[in-house]
Short mmCIF file of C-alpha atoms and ligand atoms in Angstrom, two decimals:
data_model
loop_
_atom_site.label_atom_id
_atom_site.label_comp_id
_atom_site.label_asym_id
_atom_site.label_seq_id
_atom_site.Cartn_x
_atom_site.Cartn_y
_atom_site.Cartn_z
CA UNK U 267 64.96 42.97 113.49
CA UNK U 268 62.03 41.95 111.31
CA UNK U 269 61.54 38.48 109.89
CA UNK U 270 62.63 39.46 106.38
CA UNK U 271 66.02 40.53 107.69
CA UNK U 272 66.38 37.40 109.82
CA UNK U 273 65.45 35.17 106.89
CA UNK U 274 67.98 37.00 104.76
CA UNK U 275 70.78 36.35 107.28
CA UNK U 276 69.88 32.68 107.62
CA UNK U 277 69.64 32.15 103.85
CA UNK U 278 72.90 34.07 103.29
CA UNK U 279 74.76 31.91 105.78
CA UNK U 280 73.52 28.69 104.19
CA UNK U 281 74.27 29.83 100.64
CA UNK U 282 77.73 31.16 101.43
CA UNK U 283 78.83 27.66 102.46
CA UNK U 284 77.30 25.77 99.53
CA UNK U 285 80.37 24.87 97.54
CA UNK U 286 78.44 23.68 94.47
CA UNK U 287 76.60 26.97 94.25
CA UNK U 288 79.85 28.91 94.49
CA UNK U 289 81.50 26.76 91.86
CA UNK U 290 78.67 27.25 89.34
CA UNK U 291 78.23 30.95 89.88
CA UNK U 292 81.96 31.66 89.90
CA UNK U 293 82.32 29.70 86.70
CA UNK U 294 79.49 31.63 85.03
CA UNK U 295 80.73 34.98 86.30
CA UNK U 296 84.27 34.18 85.08
CA UNK U 297 82.86 33.70 81.58
CA UNK U 298 81.00 36.99 81.88
CA UNK U 299 84.17 38.75 83.11
CA UNK U 300 86.16 37.60 80.06
CA UNK U 301 83.41 38.76 77.67
CA UNK U 302 82.97 42.04 79.56
CA UNK U 303 86.69 42.88 79.42
CA UNK U 304 86.71 42.23 75.69
CA UNK U 305 83.49 44.21 75.21
CA UNK U 306 84.59 47.36 77.02
CA UNK U 307 88.05 47.28 75.44
CA UNK U 308 86.32 48.07 72.14
CA UNK U 309 84.72 51.25 73.46
CA UNK U 310 86.62 54.33 72.37
CA UNK U 311 85.98 56.57 75.37
CA UNK U 312 84.17 54.63 78.02
CA UNK U 313 84.42 57.26 80.73
CA UNK U 314 82.92 59.90 78.47
CA UNK U 315 80.11 57.53 77.44
CA UNK U 316 79.32 56.82 81.11
CA UNK U 317 79.20 60.53 81.93
CA UNK U 318 76.93 61.17 78.98
CA UNK U 319 74.63 58.34 80.02
CA UNK U 320 74.51 59.73 83.54
CA UNK U 321 73.65 63.23 82.40
CA UNK U 322 70.90 62.05 80.01
CA UNK U 323 69.35 60.01 82.80
CA UNK U 324 69.70 62.97 85.17
CA UNK U 325 67.77 65.11 82.68
CA UNK U 326 65.08 62.44 82.39
CA UNK U 327 64.54 62.06 86.14
CA UNK U 328 64.46 65.81 86.72
CA UNK U 329 61.84 66.15 83.97
CA UNK U 330 59.94 62.89 84.14
CA UNK U 331 56.68 64.81 84.47
CA UNK U 332 57.28 66.17 80.94
CA UNK U 333 58.77 63.09 79.27
CA UNK U 334 56.00 60.70 80.32
CA UNK U 335 53.15 62.69 78.72
CA UNK U 336 55.33 63.27 75.65
CA UNK U 337 55.79 59.51 75.31
CA UNK U 338 52.08 58.92 75.84
CA UNK U 339 51.00 61.46 73.21
CA UNK U 340 53.43 60.12 70.61
CA UNK U 341 52.58 56.47 71.27
CA UNK U 342 48.85 57.21 71.01
CA UNK U 343 49.33 58.95 67.65
CA UNK U 344 50.02 55.56 66.07
CA UNK U 345 47.13 53.80 67.77
CA UNK U 346 48.89 52.55 70.92
CA UNK U 347 47.14 52.71 74.27
CA UNK U 348 48.82 53.76 77.50
CA UNK U 349 47.77 52.54 80.93
CA UNK U 350 49.08 54.22 84.07
CA UNK U 351 49.49 51.83 86.98
CA UNK U 352 50.26 53.11 90.47
CA UNK U 353 51.04 49.69 91.86
CA UNK U 354 51.15 45.97 91.15
CA UNK U 355 47.48 45.50 91.87
CA UNK U 356 46.41 48.14 89.36
CA UNK U 357 48.77 46.83 86.71
CA UNK U 358 47.58 43.24 87.11
CA UNK U 359 43.92 44.24 87.09
CA UNK U 360 44.32 46.25 83.88
CA UNK U 361 46.20 43.42 82.16
CA UNK U 362 43.54 40.92 83.20
CA UNK U 363 40.82 43.23 81.83
CA UNK U 364 42.49 43.30 78.42
CA UNK U 365 42.93 39.53 78.41
CA UNK U 366 39.36 38.83 79.51
CA UNK U 367 37.88 41.34 77.06
CA UNK U 368 39.64 39.49 74.24
CA UNK U 369 38.43 36.14 75.62
CA UNK U 370 42.03 35.03 75.71
CA UNK U 371 43.25 31.97 77.60
CA UNK U 372 46.96 31.77 76.82
CA UNK U 373 49.72 34.32 77.22
CA UNK U 374 53.26 34.07 75.93
CA UNK U 375 55.84 36.21 77.68
CA UNK U 376 59.33 37.43 77.00
CA UNK U 377 61.75 38.33 79.75
CA UNK U 378 60.60 41.21 81.93
CA UNK U 379 61.65 42.14 85.45
CA UNK U 380 58.69 44.54 85.73
CA UNK U 381 56.29 41.60 85.36
CA UNK U 382 58.32 39.69 87.96
CA UNK U 383 57.91 42.67 90.25
CA UNK U 384 54.12 42.57 90.00
CA UNK U 385 54.01 38.72 90.17
CA UNK U 386 52.05 38.63 86.96
CA UNK U 387 52.44 34.91 86.23
CA UNK U 388 51.06 33.89 89.61
CA UNK U 389 48.21 36.38 89.26
CA UNK U 390 47.25 35.11 85.80
CA UNK U 391 47.44 31.50 86.93
CA UNK U 392 44.99 32.28 89.72
CA UNK U 393 42.61 33.52 87.02
CA UNK U 394 43.14 30.35 84.99
CA UNK U 395 45.19 31.95 82.28
CA UNK U 396 48.27 30.07 81.14
CA UNK U 397 51.30 32.33 81.08
CA UNK U 398 54.45 30.87 79.62
CA UNK U 399 57.94 32.35 79.66
CA UNK U 400 59.70 32.20 76.29
CA UNK U 401 63.21 33.41 77.17
CA UNK U 402 65.21 30.20 77.65
CA UNK U 403 66.60 31.15 81.08
CA UNK U 404 63.19 32.34 82.27
CA UNK U 405 61.56 29.20 80.87
CA UNK U 406 64.00 27.04 82.84
CA UNK U 407 63.40 28.84 86.14
CA UNK U 408 59.65 28.76 85.50
CA UNK U 409 59.83 24.97 85.01
CA UNK U 410 61.65 24.75 88.33
CA UNK U 411 59.08 26.96 90.05
CA UNK U 412 61.81 29.46 90.89
CA UNK U 413 62.28 33.19 90.51
CA UNK U 414 65.00 34.65 88.25
CA UNK U 415 68.37 34.46 89.96
CA UNK U 416 69.84 37.45 88.14
CA UNK U 417 68.29 40.42 86.31
CA UNK U 418 70.05 39.58 83.02
CA UNK U 419 70.78 35.85 83.27
CA UNK U 420 67.89 34.30 85.20
CA UNK U 421 69.35 30.78 85.30
CA UNK U 422 72.94 31.77 86.15
CA UNK U 423 72.92 29.48 89.19
CA UNK U 424 72.38 26.34 87.12
CA UNK U 425 74.95 24.23 85.33
CA UNK U 426 74.46 22.60 81.94
CA UNK U 427 74.05 19.27 83.79
CA UNK U 428 71.28 20.72 86.01
CA UNK U 429 69.35 21.83 82.93
CA UNK U 430 69.89 18.52 81.10
CA UNK U 431 68.53 16.71 84.18
CA UNK U 432 65.48 18.98 84.29
CA UNK U 433 64.71 18.45 80.60
CA UNK U 434 65.23 14.70 81.00
CA UNK U 435 62.69 14.60 83.84
CA UNK U 436 60.18 16.88 82.17
CA UNK U 437 60.46 16.04 78.48
CA UNK U 438 62.46 12.82 78.33
CA UNK U 439 65.43 14.37 76.48
CA UNK U 440 68.72 12.46 76.81
CA UNK U 441 70.45 13.13 80.13
CA UNK U 442 73.68 13.96 78.29
CA UNK U 443 72.06 16.50 75.93
CA UNK U 444 74.34 19.26 74.72
CA UNK U 445 73.33 22.92 75.20
CA UNK U 446 72.40 23.00 71.48
CA UNK U 447 70.09 19.99 71.89
CA UNK U 448 68.50 21.50 74.98
CA UNK U 449 67.90 24.78 73.19
CA UNK U 450 66.42 22.89 70.26
CA UNK U 451 64.04 21.05 72.57
CA UNK U 452 62.87 24.28 74.22
CA UNK U 453 62.44 25.80 70.79
CA UNK U 454 60.20 22.96 69.60
CA UNK U 455 57.95 23.33 72.63
CA UNK U 456 57.81 27.10 72.55
CA UNK U 457 57.23 27.55 68.80
CA UNK U 458 53.93 25.77 69.19
CA UNK U 459 52.97 28.09 72.02
CA UNK U 460 53.56 31.25 69.99
CA UNK U 461 50.99 30.01 67.48
CA UNK U 462 48.42 29.35 70.22
CA UNK U 463 48.92 32.42 72.39
CA UNK U 464 46.30 35.13 72.20
CA UNK U 465 48.33 37.73 74.03
CA UNK U 466 52.06 38.50 74.12
CA UNK U 467 53.47 40.26 77.18
CA UNK U 468 56.91 41.83 77.30
CA UNK U 469 58.84 44.42 79.24
CA UNK U 470 61.00 47.05 77.54
CA UNK U 471 64.54 48.23 78.01
CA UNK U 472 63.77 51.79 76.99
CA UNK U 473 60.80 54.08 76.46
CA UNK U 474 61.55 56.71 73.82
CA UNK U 475 59.75 60.00 74.43
CA UNK U 476 60.19 61.76 71.07
CA UNK U 477 58.92 58.88 68.93
CA UNK U 478 56.58 57.23 71.44
CA UNK U 479 58.36 53.87 71.10
CA UNK U 480 59.47 51.01 73.27
CA UNK U 481 62.78 49.22 72.70
CA UNK U 482 63.46 45.60 73.46
CA UNK U 483 66.93 44.11 73.58
CA UNK U 484 67.42 40.33 73.47
CA UNK U 485 69.54 37.52 72.09
CA UNK U 486 67.06 34.80 71.30
CA UNK U 487 64.47 36.43 69.06
CA UNK U 488 61.71 35.28 71.39
CA UNK U 489 60.61 38.84 72.15
CA UNK U 490 60.12 39.47 68.43
CA UNK U 491 57.91 36.40 68.18
CA UNK U 492 56.05 37.41 71.35
CA UNK U 493 55.31 40.83 69.91
CA UNK U 494 54.37 39.75 66.41
CA UNK U 495 52.45 36.43 66.57
CA UNK U 496 49.69 37.20 69.11
CA UNK U 497 46.92 39.65 68.24
CA UNK U 498 47.50 41.69 71.37
CA UNK U 499 50.79 42.94 72.75
CA UNK U 500 51.09 44.37 76.26
CA UNK U 501 54.39 45.87 77.43
CA UNK U 502 54.83 46.42 81.17
CA UNK U 503 57.49 49.08 81.71
CA UNK U 504 58.79 50.96 84.74
CA UNK U 505 58.50 54.73 84.30
CA UNK U 506 62.25 55.15 84.86
CA UNK U 507 63.03 53.42 81.54
CA UNK U 508 62.52 56.70 79.69
CA UNK U 509 65.10 58.22 77.36
CA UNK U 510 64.43 61.55 75.62
CA UNK U 511 65.17 60.69 72.02
CA UNK U 512 65.60 57.81 69.62
CA UNK U 513 69.07 59.22 68.90
CA UNK U 514 70.06 58.32 72.49
CA UNK U 515 69.91 54.62 71.62
CA UNK U 516 73.19 55.19 69.87
CA UNK U 517 74.68 55.45 73.35
CA UNK U 518 72.42 53.27 75.48
CA UNK U 519 72.22 50.16 73.30
CA UNK U 520 75.99 49.51 73.20
CA UNK U 521 76.35 50.49 76.87
CA UNK U 522 73.67 48.01 77.88
CA UNK U 523 75.04 45.17 75.79
CA UNK U 524 78.72 45.59 76.70
CA UNK U 525 77.93 45.83 80.40
CA UNK U 526 75.20 43.22 80.33
CA UNK U 527 76.86 40.43 78.37
CA UNK U 528 80.09 41.81 76.87
CA UNK U 529 78.58 41.96 73.38
CA UNK U 530 79.08 45.02 71.17
CA UNK U 531 75.40 44.90 70.49
CA UNK U 532 72.86 42.27 71.43
CA UNK U 533 71.56 40.14 68.58
CA UNK U 534 68.05 41.55 68.32
CA UNK U 535 67.20 45.17 69.07
CA UNK U 536 63.62 46.05 68.28
CA UNK U 537 61.83 49.39 68.27
CA UNK U 538 58.05 49.16 68.46
CA UNK U 539 55.92 52.26 68.03
CA UNK U 540 52.36 50.99 68.17
CA UNK U 541 50.18 48.24 66.74
CA UNK U 542 50.26 47.10 63.11
CA UNK U 543 49.56 49.98 60.75
CA UNK U 544 47.26 49.58 57.69
CA UNK U 545 50.22 49.28 55.31
CA UNK U 546 52.21 46.85 57.48
CA UNK U 547 52.33 43.06 57.26
CA UNK U 548 53.14 42.04 60.83
CA UNK U 549 52.53 43.13 64.34
CA UNK U 550 49.64 42.94 66.77
CA UNK U 551 46.20 44.42 66.19
CA UNK U 552 46.31 46.09 69.60
CA UNK U 553 49.28 47.33 71.58
CA UNK U 554 49.30 48.58 75.17
CA UNK U 555 52.04 50.03 77.32
CA UNK U 556 51.51 49.77 81.07
CA UNK U 557 53.54 52.54 82.69
CA UNK U 558 54.39 51.15 86.09
CA UNK U 559 55.12 53.26 89.16
CA UNK U 560 54.99 50.69 92.00
CA UNK U 561 57.19 52.70 94.37
CA UNK U 562 59.37 54.42 91.79
CA UNK U 563 57.99 57.86 92.60
CA UNK U 564 58.92 57.26 96.27
CA UNK U 565 62.49 56.90 95.10
CA UNK U 566 62.12 59.91 92.80
CA UNK U 567 61.14 61.95 95.86
CA UNK U 568 64.50 61.15 97.52
CA UNK U 569 66.79 63.91 96.33
CA UNK U 570 69.96 62.08 97.36
CA UNK U 571 69.07 58.57 96.16
CA UNK U 572 67.05 59.49 93.06
CA UNK U 573 69.90 58.39 90.84
CA UNK U 574 69.00 54.79 91.69
CA UNK U 575 66.39 55.31 88.94
CA UNK U 576 69.08 55.89 86.29
CA UNK U 577 69.72 52.12 86.26
CA UNK U 578 69.49 50.47 82.83
CA UNK U 579 69.46 46.96 84.39
CA UNK U 580 72.68 45.73 82.84
CA UNK U 581 73.49 43.56 85.85
CA UNK U 582 77.19 44.53 85.90
CA UNK U 583 77.08 45.60 89.55
CA UNK U 584 75.72 42.19 90.56
CA UNK U 585 78.51 40.37 88.74
CA UNK U 586 81.29 42.25 90.51
CA UNK U 587 79.75 42.31 93.99
CA UNK U 588 81.62 40.08 96.49
CA UNK U 589 78.41 39.70 98.51
CA UNK U 590 76.27 38.69 95.51
CA UNK U 591 78.95 36.26 94.35
CA UNK U 592 78.81 34.47 97.68
CA UNK U 593 75.17 34.55 98.69
CA UNK U 594 73.59 34.50 95.20
CA UNK U 595 70.51 36.17 93.80
CA UNK U 596 67.72 34.20 95.47
CA UNK U 597 68.91 35.02 98.98
CA UNK U 598 67.86 38.66 98.63
CA UNK U 599 64.27 37.51 98.04
CA UNK U 600 63.59 40.71 96.10
CA UNK U 601 62.92 41.24 92.39
CA UNK U 602 66.08 43.33 92.02
CA UNK U 603 69.02 41.78 93.81
CA UNK U 604 72.67 42.73 94.26
CA UNK U 605 73.91 46.26 94.90
CA UNK U 606 71.28 48.14 92.88
CA UNK U 607 68.51 46.04 94.40
CA UNK U 608 69.81 46.95 97.86
CA UNK U 609 69.68 50.63 96.91
CA UNK U 610 66.21 50.79 95.38
CA UNK U 611 64.22 48.11 97.23
CA UNK U 612 63.99 49.92 100.60
CA UNK U 613 62.42 52.92 98.82
CA UNK U 614 60.15 50.89 96.58
CA UNK U 615 58.98 48.38 99.18
CA UNK U 616 59.59 49.95 102.57
CA UNK U 617 62.66 51.05 104.52
CA UNK U 618 61.62 49.24 107.70
CA UNK U 619 61.46 45.79 106.08
CA UNK U 620 64.37 46.17 103.69
CA UNK U 621 66.87 48.43 105.46
CA UNK U 622 69.06 45.38 106.19
CA UNK U 623 70.00 45.26 102.48
CA UNK U 624 71.99 48.47 102.86
CA UNK U 625 74.33 46.49 105.11
CA UNK U 626 74.68 43.60 102.66
CA UNK U 627 77.74 45.27 101.22
CA UNK U 628 81.45 45.40 101.82
CA UNK U 629 81.37 49.00 100.50
CA UNK U 630 84.32 48.11 98.27
CA UNK U 631 82.90 50.40 95.58
CA UNK U 632 83.35 47.98 92.69
CA UNK U 633 79.64 48.36 91.81
CA UNK U 634 80.06 52.11 91.40
CA UNK U 635 83.20 51.60 89.33
CA UNK U 636 81.49 49.38 86.74
CA UNK U 637 78.12 51.11 86.47
CA UNK U 638 77.60 52.32 82.87
CA UNK U 639 75.49 55.28 84.01
CA UNK U 640 77.76 56.19 86.93
CA UNK U 641 75.33 55.63 89.78
CA UNK U 642 77.17 56.21 93.03
CA UNK U 643 75.85 52.88 94.31
CA UNK U 644 77.91 52.38 97.44
CA UNK U 645 77.28 55.95 98.56
CA UNK U 646 73.53 55.35 98.07
CA UNK U 647 73.83 52.38 100.45
CA UNK U 648 75.34 54.66 103.09
CA UNK U 649 72.57 57.20 102.52
CA UNK U 650 69.98 54.47 103.00
CA UNK U 651 71.64 53.61 106.32
CA UNK U 652 71.47 57.27 107.28
CA UNK U 653 67.78 57.42 106.41
CA UNK U 654 67.03 54.30 108.43
CA UNK U 655 68.70 55.91 111.47
CA UNK U 656 66.94 59.25 110.92
CA UNK U 657 63.62 57.43 110.76
CA UNK U 658 64.44 55.77 114.10
CA UNK U 659 64.32 52.27 112.60
CA UNK U 660 67.37 50.54 114.12
CA UNK U 661 66.68 48.02 116.91
CA UNK U 662 66.46 49.34 120.48
CA UNK U 663 69.58 47.38 121.50
CA UNK U 664 71.58 49.07 118.76
CA UNK U 665 70.30 52.50 119.74
CA UNK U 666 71.25 51.90 123.40
CA UNK U 667 74.63 50.56 122.40
CA UNK U 668 75.48 53.67 120.40
CA UNK U 669 74.06 56.02 123.04
CA UNK U 670 76.21 54.34 125.72
CA UNK U 671 79.28 54.39 123.49
CA UNK U 672 78.80 58.10 122.71
CA UNK U 673 78.39 59.00 126.38
CA UNK U 674 81.46 57.01 127.32
CA UNK U 675 83.60 58.43 124.54
CA UNK U 676 82.77 62.02 125.46
CA UNK U 677 83.95 61.72 129.07
CA UNK U 678 87.33 60.31 130.06
CA UNK U 679 86.23 59.23 133.55
CA UNK U 680 83.39 57.21 131.99
CA UNK U 681 85.65 55.72 129.31
CA UNK U 682 88.00 54.43 132.01
CA UNK U 683 85.26 53.52 134.46
CA UNK U 684 85.31 49.81 133.58
CA UNK U 685 88.44 47.71 133.36
CA UNK U 686 89.46 46.17 130.03
CA UNK U 687 88.25 42.79 131.31
CA UNK U 688 84.75 44.10 132.07
CA UNK U 689 84.59 45.93 128.72
CA UNK U 690 85.44 42.70 126.89
CA UNK U 691 82.78 40.84 128.86
CA UNK U 692 80.17 43.52 128.03
CA UNK U 693 81.05 43.39 124.34
CA UNK U 694 80.90 39.61 124.20
CA UNK U 695 77.62 39.49 126.12
CA UNK U 696 75.72 42.18 124.24
CA UNK U 697 77.28 42.46 120.79
CA UNK U 698 78.68 39.05 119.85
CA UNK U 699 75.54 38.08 117.93
CA UNK U 700 75.37 41.27 115.87
CA UNK U 701 79.15 41.20 115.35
CA UNK U 702 78.74 37.80 113.69
CA UNK U 703 79.98 34.46 114.97
CA UNK U 704 82.43 33.98 112.11
CA UNK U 705 84.32 37.13 113.06
CA UNK U 706 86.52 37.44 116.07
CA UNK U 707 85.50 40.15 118.54
CA UNK U 708 88.10 42.89 118.95
CA UNK U 709 89.91 42.77 122.31
CA UNK U 710 90.08 45.89 124.46
CA UNK U 711 93.46 46.35 126.17
CA UNK U 712 93.53 45.88 129.98
CA UNK U 713 94.26 49.58 130.41
CA UNK U 714 93.28 52.51 128.20
CA UNK U 715 95.91 54.67 126.48
CA UNK U 716 95.31 57.48 128.94
CA UNK U 717 95.79 55.16 131.94
CA UNK U 718 98.98 53.77 130.43
CA UNK U 719 100.26 57.32 129.79
CA UNK U 720 99.61 58.26 133.39
CA UNK U 721 101.34 55.10 134.66
CA UNK U 722 104.43 55.73 132.53
CA UNK U 723 104.66 59.33 133.66
CA UNK U 724 104.44 58.27 137.30
CA UNK U 725 107.31 55.83 136.72
CA UNK U 726 109.35 58.61 135.07
CA UNK U 727 108.95 60.95 138.08
S1 SF4 M 41 73.11 50.04 88.83
FE1 SF4 M 41 74.44 50.38 87.07
S2 SF4 M 41 75.71 48.50 87.01
FE2 SF4 M 41 73.94 48.01 88.31
S3 SF4 M 41 72.44 47.10 86.96
FE3 SF4 M 41 71.99 49.30 87.04
S4 SF4 M 41 73.07 50.22 85.32
FE4 SF4 M 41 73.95 48.18 85.63
#
C-alpha cells in the first residue's frame, strides 16, 4: 500500500470520529437535501431529462475530436484565443506568459475547480503575482489556507460561527456578525480588488461548440465582475465541458442548478463568446480559453469508464454518499472528491497511487441514482477495481491470500485440511488489519458443512 492510501485511511479514521465535523456537514447537507427535493419536484420528466443529458454527453465524448476544433474555430472568429494545455505545467506556464506580457501583478479569480487542479494560485504566488478568490466560499477557504471541501460549496465544512471567528481575527468584524454582515464585509474588500486586478481568471461550466462560447453559472455575480472589470480574461476549462449547441443549455442549466443547489436556475448564467467587440460597452480587451487535458484523454481512452467525463460537476453524488458524509471532502486529498472523484482520479492521476479510492464506497448506488447525466458511478468503481487487479497492482499479501483461497475452494480435501480453530487463527493473524479493527472478523465453524454432513450420515447408519 502506498503512502497516499495509508494517509487516506488515517485521515478517514480521524475525521469519521470528529463529532463537530459530522454535525456541521450533516446540518449543511440536510439543508441541501430539502432544497434538492423541492427543486427536482418541479421538473416535469426528470428521468427523460437525465437520459437526454446522458445521450448528449455520450455524443460529445465519442466525437470530442470534432467538437473541440469546432469550438476553437467559432471562438476565434470573434477574436478569442485558444490555448491547448496537455497538463498542469503547460497550462500554468501559458497563463503566466499572458500575465507577464501584460505586466500584470494582480489577478482576481472566480470559482474554478480546473484552476484548483493545476494549483494555479500557488504557482502564481511563487511568481509574485497576487491571486485572490472572489467567490465567498473560495475566499473563506483561501483565507484559511485550505483547499475547497466540496466541488460546489467549498466551505461546506464550516459553520457560521467558524466564519465569524475568522473574519473577526482577520478583519476585526464583530464576533457575532450575521451571515449578511459577513457577506457585506467580504464584498467591501473584494470590490476594491476588482478595480485593481489586471487579469480575471475563471473556469466555465460549459463550452459551447456551435457558437464558440463559454458559460458560467454562479449565484454571487462575482464571475461577471471577474470577466468584465479586468482588461484580460482567461478561462481555464477541462475539455470534457463541451456541449454541442447553445440550445442544449435549455437542458443542462436547469439540471445543473437543481442538482447542485436545488434552485430552478442559478442567479447568474453568463454566456461569453470572446473579448469586447467594437460596438460593445463592457468586457475584456483580450479573452483566452485554456483547454485543459491533464489526464482527461487517459480517461477518454477507457472504453468502460469514459462516461466519468460526462460529469457536469453538480456535486449531488457527494451529498448523498455515506462515505463522503462521514469522512468529508478534505480526506480524499484530491481536487475532485466523493464518488465521482474516486472514479476519475485514478485515471487522471495514476491507478497505482489512487486505486484505494475505488474501495472508499459502500456500493449502495445512491450516487448513480441521483446523477443528472446518469453516470453509472458505482459500476465505474467496480471497473476501476478490476483494472487495478488486471494491472497487477494489489499488494502481494492480498494476491497470496486470494490465490490460497482459490486453491482451497477448488479442492475439498484442501478446504477441510485445517480445523475451524486454525482457520480462525490464520484469518486473525493475516487479515485482521485489512478487515478493519472496527469490524468483527467472521468466525469459521469448527467443522465444515461437508464434514458435518458426513458425521450426520454416519450417525444415521
Ligand atoms: S457524477 Fe453526476 S452527480 Fe456526481 S457531480 Fe458529476 S454530474 Fe453530479
